[in-house]
CSV table of C-alpha atoms in Angstrom, one decimal:
chain,number,residue,atom,x,y,z
A,21,MET,CA,2.8,15.6,74.2
A,22,ASP,CA,5.8,16.7,76.3
A,23,MET,CA,6.8,13.1,76.9
A,24,LEU,CA,6.3,12.3,73.3
A,25,SER,CA,8.4,15.2,72.1
A,26,GLU,CA,11.2,14.3,74.4
A,27,ALA,CA,11.0,10.7,73.3
A,28,THR,CA,11.0,11.6,69.7
A,29,LYS,CA,13.5,14.5,69.9
A,30,PHE,CA,11.0,17.0,68.6
A,31,ILE,CA,10.2,20.3,70.1
A,32,THR,CA,6.9,21.9,71.3
A,33,LEU,CA,6.0,24.7,69.1
A,34,ASP,CA,4.9,28.1,70.3
A,35,PRO,CA,3.0,30.8,68.2
A,36,ALA,CA,6.1,32.9,67.8
A,37,GLY,CA,8.0,30.0,66.4
A,38,ILE,CA,5.2,29.1,64.1
A,39,GLY,CA,4.9,32.7,62.9
A,40,PHE,CA,8.7,33.0,62.3
A,41,LEU,CA,8.8,29.7,60.3
A,42,PHE,CA,5.8,30.8,58.2
A,43,ILE,CA,7.2,34.2,57.3
A,44,VAL,CA,10.7,32.8,56.5
A,45,GLY,CA,9.0,30.1,54.5
A,46,PHE,CA,7.1,32.7,52.5
A,47,ILE,CA,10.1,34.9,51.8
A,48,GLY,CA,12.3,31.9,51.0
A,49,GLY,CA,9.6,30.6,48.7
A,50,LEU,CA,9.3,34.0,47.0
A,51,VAL,CA,13.1,34.1,46.3
A,52,SER,CA,13.3,30.4,45.1
A,53,GLY,CA,10.3,30.8,42.8
A,54,PHE,CA,12.2,33.8,41.3
A,55,ILE,CA,15.9,32.7,41.2
A,56,GLY,CA,15.4,28.9,41.5
A,57,SER,CA,17.1,28.5,44.9
A,58,GLY,CA,17.4,30.2,48.3
A,59,GLY,CA,15.8,30.3,51.7
A,60,ALA,CA,17.2,27.1,53.1
A,61,PHE,CA,20.3,28.9,54.4
A,62,VAL,CA,18.1,31.0,56.8
A,63,LEU,CA,15.6,28.2,57.6
A,64,THR,CA,18.1,25.7,59.0
A,65,PRO,CA,19.9,28.1,61.4
A,66,GLY,CA,16.5,29.7,62.2
A,67,MET,CA,15.0,26.3,63.2
A,68,MET,CA,18.1,25.5,65.3
A,69,SER,CA,17.7,28.8,67.1
A,70,LEU,CA,14.2,27.6,68.1
A,71,GLY,CA,15.8,24.6,69.8
A,72,VAL,CA,15.4,22.1,66.9
A,73,PRO,CA,18.4,19.7,66.8
A,74,GLY,CA,20.7,20.2,63.7
A,75,THR,CA,19.8,17.0,61.9
A,76,VAL,CA,16.1,17.4,62.4
A,77,ALA,CA,16.3,21.0,61.1
A,78,VAL,CA,18.2,19.9,58.0
A,79,ALA,CA,15.8,17.0,57.4
A,80,SER,CA,12.6,19.0,57.9
A,81,ASN,CA,14.0,21.8,55.8
A,82,MET,CA,14.8,19.4,53.0
A,83,CYS,CA,11.4,17.8,53.1
A,84,HIS,CA,9.7,21.2,52.5
A,85,LYS,CA,12.1,22.0,49.6
A,86,PHE,CA,11.0,19.4,47.1
A,87,PRO,CA,7.2,20.0,47.2
A,88,LYS,CA,8.0,23.7,47.0
A,89,ALA,CA,10.2,23.2,44.0
A,90,LEU,CA,7.5,20.9,42.4
A,91,VAL,CA,4.8,23.6,42.7
A,92,GLY,CA,7.2,26.3,41.5
A,93,SER,CA,8.4,24.3,38.5
A,94,ILE,CA,4.9,23.4,37.5
A,95,LYS,CA,4.0,27.1,37.6
A,96,ARG,CA,7.1,28.1,35.6
A,97,TYR,CA,6.6,25.2,33.2
A,98,ARG,CA,3.3,26.7,32.2
A,99,TYR,CA,5.1,29.9,31.3
A,100,GLY,CA,7.4,27.9,29.0
A,101,GLN,CA,10.5,28.4,31.1
A,102,VAL,CA,11.4,24.9,32.3
A,103,ASP,CA,13.7,22.6,30.3
A,104,ILE,CA,12.8,19.2,31.9
A,105,LYS,CA,15.5,17.3,30.0
A,106,LEU,CA,18.2,19.7,31.1
A,107,GLY,CA,16.9,19.5,34.7
A,108,LEU,CA,17.0,15.7,34.7
A,109,PHE,CA,20.5,15.6,33.2
A,110,MET,CA,21.8,18.1,35.7
A,111,ALA,CA,20.0,16.3,38.6
A,112,ALA,CA,21.6,13.0,37.7
A,113,PHE,CA,25.1,14.5,37.6
A,114,ALA,CA,24.4,16.5,40.8
A,115,GLY,CA,23.4,13.2,42.5
A,116,ILE,CA,27.0,11.9,41.8
A,117,GLY,CA,28.3,15.3,43.0
A,118,VAL,CA,26.5,14.9,46.3
A,119,GLN,CA,28.2,11.5,46.9
A,120,VAL,CA,31.6,13.0,46.1
A,121,GLY,CA,30.8,16.0,48.4
A,122,ILE,CA,29.9,13.7,51.3
A,123,LYS,CA,33.2,11.7,50.8
A,124,ILE,CA,35.2,15.0,51.0
A,125,GLN,CA,33.3,16.1,54.1
A,126,ASN,CA,34.0,12.8,55.8
A,127,PHE,CA,37.6,13.0,54.9
A,128,ILE,CA,37.9,16.5,56.4
A,129,LEU,CA,35.9,15.5,59.5
A,130,ASN,CA,38.3,12.6,60.2
A,131,ALA,CA,41.4,14.6,59.6
A,132,TRP,CA,40.6,17.9,61.3
A,133,GLY,CA,37.4,17.3,63.4
A,134,GLN,CA,34.2,19.3,63.6
A,135,ALA,CA,35.9,22.7,63.6
A,136,GLY,CA,37.9,21.9,60.5
A,137,SER,CA,34.8,20.7,58.8
A,138,ASN,CA,32.9,23.9,59.7
A,139,LEU,CA,35.8,26.0,58.5
A,140,TYR,CA,35.9,24.1,55.1
A,141,VAL,CA,32.1,24.7,54.7
A,142,SER,CA,32.5,28.4,55.5
A,143,VAL,CA,35.6,28.9,53.3
A,144,SER,CA,33.8,27.2,50.3
A,145,PHE,CA,30.7,29.3,51.1
A,146,VAL,CA,32.6,32.6,51.0
A,147,LEU,CA,34.8,31.7,48.0
A,148,VAL,CA,31.9,30.5,45.8
A,149,LEU,CA,29.6,33.3,46.9
A,150,VAL,CA,32.2,36.1,46.3
A,151,VAL,CA,33.5,34.7,43.0
A,152,VAL,CA,30.2,33.5,41.4
A,153,GLY,CA,28.1,36.2,43.0
A,154,GLY,CA,30.6,38.8,41.8
A,155,ILE,CA,30.5,37.5,38.2
A,156,VAL,CA,26.6,37.4,38.2
A,157,MET,CA,26.4,40.9,39.7
A,158,ILE,CA,28.8,42.5,37.2
A,159,ASP,CA,27.0,40.8,34.3
A,160,ALA,CA,23.6,41.9,35.6
A,161,LEU,CA,24.8,45.5,35.9
A,162,LYS,CA,26.1,45.3,32.4
A,163,SER,CA,22.9,44.0,30.9
A,164,SER,CA,20.8,46.5,32.9
A,165,ARG,CA,22.7,49.3,31.1
A,166,ASN,CA,21.6,47.7,27.9
A,167,SER,CA,18.3,49.7,27.4
A,168,CYS,CA,16.3,46.8,26.0
A,169,GLY,CA,17.3,44.5,28.8
A,170,VAL,CA,17.9,41.6,26.5
A,171,GLU,CA,20.4,39.1,27.7
A,172,GLN,CA,23.5,38.3,25.6
A,173,THR,CA,24.7,34.7,25.7
A,174,CYS,CA,28.3,35.0,27.0
A,175,SER,CA,31.2,34.2,24.7
A,176,LEU,CA,32.4,31.2,26.8
A,177,ALA,CA,29.1,29.4,26.4
A,178,LEU,CA,29.0,30.2,22.6
A,179,ARG,CA,32.6,28.8,22.3
A,180,LEU,CA,31.7,25.6,24.2
A,181,GLN,CA,28.6,25.1,22.1
A,182,LYS,CA,30.8,25.1,19.0
A,183,ILE,CA,32.9,22.2,20.2
A,184,GLU,CA,31.5,19.0,18.7
A,185,LEU,CA,32.7,16.5,21.3
A,186,TRP,CA,30.7,13.2,21.3
A,187,PRO,CA,28.1,12.7,22.7
A,188,MET,CA,26.2,16.0,21.9
A,189,VAL,CA,22.9,16.6,23.7
A,190,SER,CA,20.1,19.0,22.5
A,191,PHE,CA,17.8,20.8,24.8
A,192,LYS,CA,14.8,22.1,23.0
A,193,ARG,CA,13.3,24.5,25.5
A,194,ALA,CA,16.6,25.9,26.6
A,195,ASN,CA,17.3,26.1,22.8
A,196,LEU,CA,20.9,24.8,23.0
A,197,ARG,CA,23.0,22.0,21.9
A,198,ILE,CA,26.1,21.1,23.9
A,199,SER,CA,28.5,18.3,24.6
A,200,LEU,CA,27.8,16.1,27.6
A,201,TRP,CA,31.4,16.7,28.7
A,202,PHE,CA,30.5,20.3,29.5
A,203,LEU,CA,27.2,19.4,31.2
A,204,LEU,CA,28.9,17.0,33.5
A,205,PRO,CA,31.2,19.4,35.5
A,206,VAL,CA,28.3,21.9,35.9
A,207,GLY,CA,26.1,19.2,37.3
A,208,LEU,CA,28.8,17.7,39.5
A,209,ALA,CA,29.7,21.2,40.9
A,210,THR,CA,26.0,21.8,41.7
A,211,GLY,CA,25.8,18.5,43.7
A,212,LEU,CA,29.1,19.1,45.4
A,213,LEU,CA,28.0,22.5,46.6
A,214,ALA,CA,24.6,21.1,47.6
A,215,ALA,CA,26.4,18.6,49.8
A,216,THR,CA,28.8,21.2,51.3
A,217,ILE,CA,26.6,24.3,51.8
A,218,ALA,CA,23.1,23.0,51.0
A,219,VAL,CA,22.5,25.6,48.3
A,220,GLY,CA,23.5,23.9,45.0
A,221,GLY,CA,21.6,26.5,43.0
A,222,PHE,CA,24.2,29.1,43.7
A,223,VAL,CA,26.5,27.4,41.1
A,224,GLY,CA,23.8,25.5,39.2
A,225,VAL,CA,22.0,28.6,37.9
A,226,PRO,CA,25.1,30.6,37.0
A,227,GLY,CA,26.6,27.4,35.5
A,228,MET,CA,23.7,26.9,33.2
A,229,ILE,CA,23.8,30.6,32.2
A,230,TYR,CA,27.5,31.1,31.7
A,231,ILE,CA,28.9,27.7,30.8
A,232,LEU,CA,25.9,26.0,29.0
A,233,GLY,CA,24.4,29.2,27.6
A,234,ALA,CA,20.8,29.1,28.9
A,235,THR,CA,18.9,32.3,29.6
A,236,SER,CA,18.5,33.3,33.2
A,237,LEU,CA,14.8,32.6,33.0
A,238,VAL,CA,15.3,29.0,31.7
A,239,ALA,CA,18.2,28.4,34.1
A,240,SER,CA,16.4,29.6,37.2
A,241,ALA,CA,13.2,27.7,36.3
A,242,THR,CA,15.2,24.5,35.4
A,243,GLU,CA,17.0,24.7,38.8
A,244,LEU,CA,13.6,24.0,40.4
A,245,VAL,CA,13.5,20.6,38.6
A,246,ILE,CA,17.0,19.8,40.0
A,247,ALA,CA,15.9,20.9,43.5
A,248,PHE,CA,12.8,18.7,43.3
A,249,VAL,CA,14.7,15.6,42.3
A,250,MET,CA,17.5,16.1,44.8
A,251,GLY,CA,15.2,17.2,47.5
A,252,LEU,CA,13.0,14.1,47.1
A,253,ALA,CA,16.0,11.8,47.2
A,254,GLY,CA,17.4,13.6,50.3
A,255,SER,CA,14.0,13.6,52.1
A,256,VAL,CA,13.5,9.9,51.6
A,257,ASN,CA,16.9,9.4,53.0
A,258,TRP,CA,16.2,11.5,56.1
A,259,ALA,CA,12.7,10.0,56.5
A,260,MET,CA,14.2,6.5,56.6
A,261,GLN,CA,16.2,7.6,59.6
A,262,GLY,CA,13.1,9.2,61.2
A,263,MET,CA,14.6,12.7,61.3
A,264,ILE,CA,11.7,14.7,59.7
A,265,ASP,CA,9.5,16.8,62.0
A,266,ILE,CA,6.5,16.9,59.8
A,267,ARG,CA,4.9,19.8,61.7
A,268,LEU,CA,7.9,22.0,61.1
A,269,THR,CA,7.9,21.0,57.4
A,270,LEU,CA,4.2,21.7,57.0
A,271,ILE,CA,4.4,25.2,58.6
A,272,ILE,CA,7.3,26.2,56.3
A,273,LEU,CA,5.4,24.7,53.4
A,274,ALA,CA,2.3,26.8,54.3
A,275,GLY,CA,4.3,30.0,53.7
A,276,SER,CA,6.6,28.8,50.9
A,277,LEU,CA,3.8,27.5,48.6
A,278,LEU,CA,2.3,31.0,48.7
A,279,GLY,CA,5.7,32.6,48.1
A,280,VAL,CA,7.0,30.2,45.4
A,281,GLN,CA,4.0,30.9,43.2
A,282,LEU,CA,4.3,34.6,43.7
A,283,GLY,CA,8.0,34.5,42.8
A,284,ALA,CA,7.2,32.4,39.7
A,285,ILE,CA,4.6,35.0,38.6
A,286,GLY,CA,7.2,37.7,39.3
A,287,THR,CA,9.5,36.3,36.6
A,288,THR,CA,6.9,37.1,33.9
A,289,TYR,CA,6.7,40.7,35.0
A,290,VAL,CA,10.4,41.8,35.1
A,291,LYS,CA,13.2,42.1,32.7
A,292,GLU,CA,15.5,39.1,32.6
A,293,HIS,CA,18.5,40.7,34.2
A,294,MET,CA,16.5,41.2,37.4
A,295,ILE,CA,17.0,37.5,38.1
A,296,LYS,CA,20.7,38.0,38.0
A,297,ILE,CA,20.5,41.1,40.1
A,298,VAL,CA,18.5,39.4,42.8
A,299,MET,CA,20.8,36.3,42.7
A,300,GLY,CA,24.0,38.4,42.8
A,301,THR,CA,22.8,40.6,45.6
A,302,ILE,CA,21.7,37.6,47.8
A,303,MET,CA,25.0,35.8,47.2
A,304,LEU,CA,27.2,38.7,48.1
A,305,ILE,CA,25.2,39.5,51.3
A,306,VAL,CA,25.3,35.8,52.4
A,307,ALA,CA,29.1,35.9,51.7
A,308,VAL,CA,29.5,38.7,54.3
A,309,SER,CA,27.4,36.6,56.7
A,310,ARG,CA,29.5,33.5,56.3
A,311,ALA,CA,32.8,35.5,56.6
A,312,LEU,CA,31.6,36.8,60.0
A,313,ALA,CA,31.1,33.2,61.1
A,314,MET,CA,34.6,32.2,60.3
A,315,PRO,CA,36.5,33.5,63.4
A,316,GLU,CA,34.6,30.9,65.5
A,317,TYR,CA,36.0,28.0,63.6
A,318,LEU,CA,39.4,29.7,63.3
A,319,GLY,CA,39.4,30.1,67.1
A,320,LYS,CA,38.5,26.4,67.7
A,321,LEU,CA,41.3,25.3,65.4
A,322,GLY,CA,43.7,27.5,67.5
A,323,LEU,CA,44.5,29.8,64.5
A,324,MET,CA,42.9,32.9,66.0
A,325,ASP,CA,42.3,34.3,69.5
A,326,VAL,CA,38.7,35.5,70.0
A,327,SER,CA,36.6,36.0,73.2
A,328,GLU,CA,33.3,34.2,73.8
A,329,ALA,CA,31.4,37.5,73.9
A,330,THR,CA,32.8,38.5,70.5
A,331,LEU,CA,31.8,35.2,69.0
A,332,ALA,CA,28.3,35.4,70.3
A,333,LEU,CA,27.9,38.9,68.8
A,334,LEU,CA,29.5,37.8,65.5
A,335,SER,CA,27.1,34.8,65.3
A,336,LYS,CA,24.1,37.1,65.8
A,337,ILE,CA,25.3,39.6,63.2
A,338,SER,CA,26.0,36.7,60.8
A,339,PHE,CA,22.4,35.4,61.1
A,340,GLY,CA,21.1,39.0,60.7
A,341,PHE,CA,23.0,39.3,57.4
A,342,MET,CA,21.4,36.1,56.1
A,343,VAL,CA,17.9,37.4,57.0
A,344,LEU,CA,18.9,40.7,55.4
A,345,SER,CA,19.9,38.9,52.2
A,346,LEU,CA,16.4,37.2,51.9
A,347,LEU,CA,14.6,40.5,52.8
A,348,THR,CA,16.6,42.4,50.2
A,349,GLY,CA,15.8,39.8,47.6
A,350,ALA,CA,12.1,39.9,48.4
A,351,VAL,CA,12.1,43.7,48.3
A,352,ILE,CA,13.7,43.8,44.9
A,353,ILE,CA,11.4,41.1,43.5
A,354,LEU,CA,8.2,42.7,44.9
A,355,GLY,CA,9.3,46.2,44.1
A,356,SER,CA,10.1,45.4,40.4
A,357,MET,CA,6.8,43.5,40.1
A,358,PHE,CA,4.9,46.4,41.5
A,359,LYS,CA,6.7,48.8,39.1
A,360,ALA,CA,6.1,46.6,36.1
A,361,LYS,CA,2.4,46.2,37.1
A,362,ARG,CA,1.9,49.9,37.4
A,363,ALA,CA,3.5,50.5,34.0
A,364,LEU,CA,1.2,47.9,32.5
A,365,GLU,CA,-2.0,49.3,34.1
A,366,PRO,CA,-2.6,52.2,31.7
A,367,VAL,CA,-2.4,49.8,28.8
A,368,SER,CA,-4.9,47.4,30.2
A,369,ALA,CA,-7.2,50.3,31.1
A,370,GLU,CA,-7.1,51.5,27.5
A,371,MET,CA,-7.8,48.0,26.2
A,372,GLU,CA,-10.9,47.8,28.4
A,373,ALA,CA,-12.2,51.2,27.3
B,4,MET,CA,-4.7,41.9,35.1
B,5,HIS,CA,-7.7,40.2,33.7
B,6,ALA,CA,-10.6,42.3,35.1
B,7,ASN,CA,-13.1,40.9,32.6
B,8,LYS,CA,-12.3,37.3,33.5
B,9,LYS,CA,-14.4,35.7,36.1
B,10,LYS,CA,-12.5,35.0,39.3
B,11,PRO,CA,-12.4,31.5,40.7
B,12,TYR,CA,-14.0,32.2,44.0
B,13,GLY,CA,-15.6,28.7,44.3
B,14,LYS,CA,-12.2,27.0,43.7
B,15,LEU,CA,-10.6,29.3,46.3
B,16,VAL,CA,-13.2,28.5,48.9
B,17,ALA,CA,-13.1,24.7,48.2
B,18,TYR,CA,-9.3,24.4,48.3
B,19,GLY,CA,-9.2,26.8,51.2
B,20,ILE,CA,-11.5,24.6,53.3
B,21,GLY,CA,-9.5,21.5,52.2
B,22,SER,CA,-6.2,23.1,53.2
B,23,GLY,CA,-7.6,24.4,56.5
B,24,ALA,CA,-9.0,20.9,57.3
B,25,LEU,CA,-5.6,19.3,56.6
B,26,TYR,CA,-3.8,21.7,58.8
B,27,ALA,CA,-6.4,21.3,61.6
B,28,ALA,CA,-6.1,17.5,61.3
B,29,VAL,CA,-2.3,17.7,61.7
B,30,TYR,CA,-2.7,20.0,64.7
B,31,MET,CA,-5.3,17.8,66.4
B,32,PHE,CA,-3.7,14.5,65.8
B,33,GLN,CA,-0.1,15.7,66.2
B,34,ASP,CA,0.7,13.2,69.0
B,35,VAL,CA,-0.2,10.2,66.9
B,36,ILE,CA,1.4,11.7,63.8
B,37,MET,CA,4.7,12.5,65.5
B,38,ALA,CA,4.8,9.0,67.1
B,39,ASN,CA,4.4,7.3,63.7
B,40,PHE,CA,5.8,9.5,61.1
B,41,ALA,CA,9.3,9.4,62.5
B,42,ARG,CA,9.7,5.7,62.8
B,43,GLY,CA,11.7,5.3,59.6
B,44,GLY,CA,11.7,2.2,57.5
B,45,VAL,CA,8.4,1.6,55.7
B,46,TYR,CA,6.9,4.6,57.6
B,47,THR,CA,9.1,6.8,55.3
B,48,ALA,CA,6.1,6.9,52.9
B,49,LEU,CA,4.0,8.7,55.5
B,50,PRO,CA,5.8,12.1,55.6
B,51,ILE,CA,6.6,12.0,51.8
B,52,ALA,CA,3.0,11.3,50.9
B,53,THR,CA,1.8,14.0,53.3
B,54,VAL,CA,3.9,16.7,51.8
B,55,PHE,CA,2.7,15.7,48.3
B,56,LEU,CA,-0.9,15.9,49.5
B,57,PHE,CA,-0.3,19.3,51.1
B,58,SER,CA,1.5,20.6,48.0
B,59,TRP,CA,-1.5,19.7,45.9
B,60,ILE,CA,-4.3,21.0,48.1
B,61,HIS,CA,-2.5,24.0,49.8
B,62,GLY,CA,-0.5,24.7,46.6
B,63,THR,CA,-3.7,25.0,44.5
B,64,PHE,CA,-5.3,27.2,47.2
B,65,ALA,CA,-2.2,29.5,47.2
B,66,GLY,CA,-2.2,29.7,43.4
B,67,THR,CA,-5.9,30.5,43.3
B,68,LEU,CA,-5.5,33.1,46.0
B,69,TRP,CA,-3.0,35.1,43.9
B,70,GLN,CA,-5.3,34.7,40.9
B,71,VAL,CA,-8.3,36.1,42.9
B,72,LEU,CA,-6.1,38.9,44.2
B,73,GLY,CA,-5.4,39.8,40.5
B,74,ILE,CA,-1.8,38.8,40.5
B,75,ASP,CA,-1.4,36.8,37.4
B,76,ALA,CA,1.4,36.1,34.9
B,77,VAL,CA,1.6,38.8,32.2
B,78,LYS,CA,3.5,37.2,29.3
B,79,LYS,CA,3.5,33.5,28.6
B,80,ALA,CA,5.8,33.6,25.6
B,81,PRO,CA,8.6,31.0,25.9
B,82,ALA,CA,11.9,32.4,26.9
B,83,GLN,CA,14.0,31.5,23.9
B,84,ALA,CA,16.3,34.4,23.5
B,85,THR,CA,19.5,32.4,23.6
B,86,ALA,CA,21.9,33.0,20.8
B,87,GLN,CA,23.2,29.8,19.3
B,88,ALA,CA,26.6,29.0,17.9
B,89,PRO,CA,26.4,29.1,14.1
B,90,ALA,CA,26.0,25.7,12.5
B,91,ARG,CA,29.4,24.4,11.3
B,92,LYS,CA,29.9,24.2,7.6
B,93,ASP,CA,30.4,20.8,6.2
B,94,THR,CA,34.0,21.0,5.0
B,95,ARG,CA,34.3,17.3,3.9
B,96,PRO,CA,35.1,16.8,0.2
B,97,ARG,CA,32.0,16.2,-1.7
B,98,ALA,CA,31.5,14.3,-4.9
B,99,THR,CA,30.3,16.6,-7.6
B,100,VAL,CA,29.4,16.0,-11.2
B,101,ASN,CA,31.2,18.3,-13.6
B,102,ALA,CA,29.6,17.9,-17.0
């Protein structure tokens, strides 16, 4: 086994490593079943901290993402929340976005080297998370004050829906009709972000809500279809290069298939704005985490003077914040499910009597 | 949620055994698996097919487990609360008959 793992660049797994991957898989699954994306940003660095090479970590992570998204989207399709047509359109445009994203990455890598590339990833991470996460959070707080908790379609989406620019596309489940020209940038941005920071859902879901005018339930459920298509394509790509450690993938999958179904069930318990609250919270906490990782790249580029000890400490705190973001998401989801279930119990007890 | 509904214990046990057997098989034959699954090329189908198989067997087990534990969806109404832009009025001149 040792010789084999050396020869095939795969690590030997210990029980602690297996336990860690299972738990992160479960919590990541729970969050993605609920908001449509998430978990990957902790799993990849988590695997790397166990000694897995970067490419193998990314590949194994991607290979667990698409079956998880498949199971989650089937579950949410049964609840009537998935718009398959919207998902396929978005996935097609996101596919183009990924290619553009890779070109940009390569350009930056050639011009400024690895540190420049890392800095670009971190800056886009922080910018997108702060801006989009902030918008989502403000909107979630506004709709939580609204006592009935019913979402309002924002005025931008309504205005865009009014523009009759050929070709128009109708989405039955999402209950909207919009020009292809507004769908395209949202899909492209999702792919571009997926290629840059590996979490395209952080713009895909808000994009579908605020630009196209889907509800957060439909947007988060449809994101799972996009994640499935893109994850499958990406996994085939990685598998062709022999980078997937199937044992790692299956361990994460063991936890995440449990989590993703629980998260999907959770969406039927809570008020719609909860999806926005969880998404906004996670995005803002991850933004802090990425901001803490920036001094390292700035140091390598010679733009900042930082000591090794400080960098090691910052990197640990940064990873801690990412774990914290997932845990916070999980606590909000499970907490609100528990609250909703308790509120429902007297009703079902009366019905049984 | 559905206390009067019969819980699918049989299904849970069947898929539980299936899922356990699959994981045991991967653990026992990991040397052969690791040597072949990462070859690339046509061997690409192996890891992809494996995760599909696991997502079916283990996924069904996981779903049934939540059902048995009494954690089930509460409302299955489609989420169609989106407001739509009002339909545009047809402003084109129209031929009318004035008698």
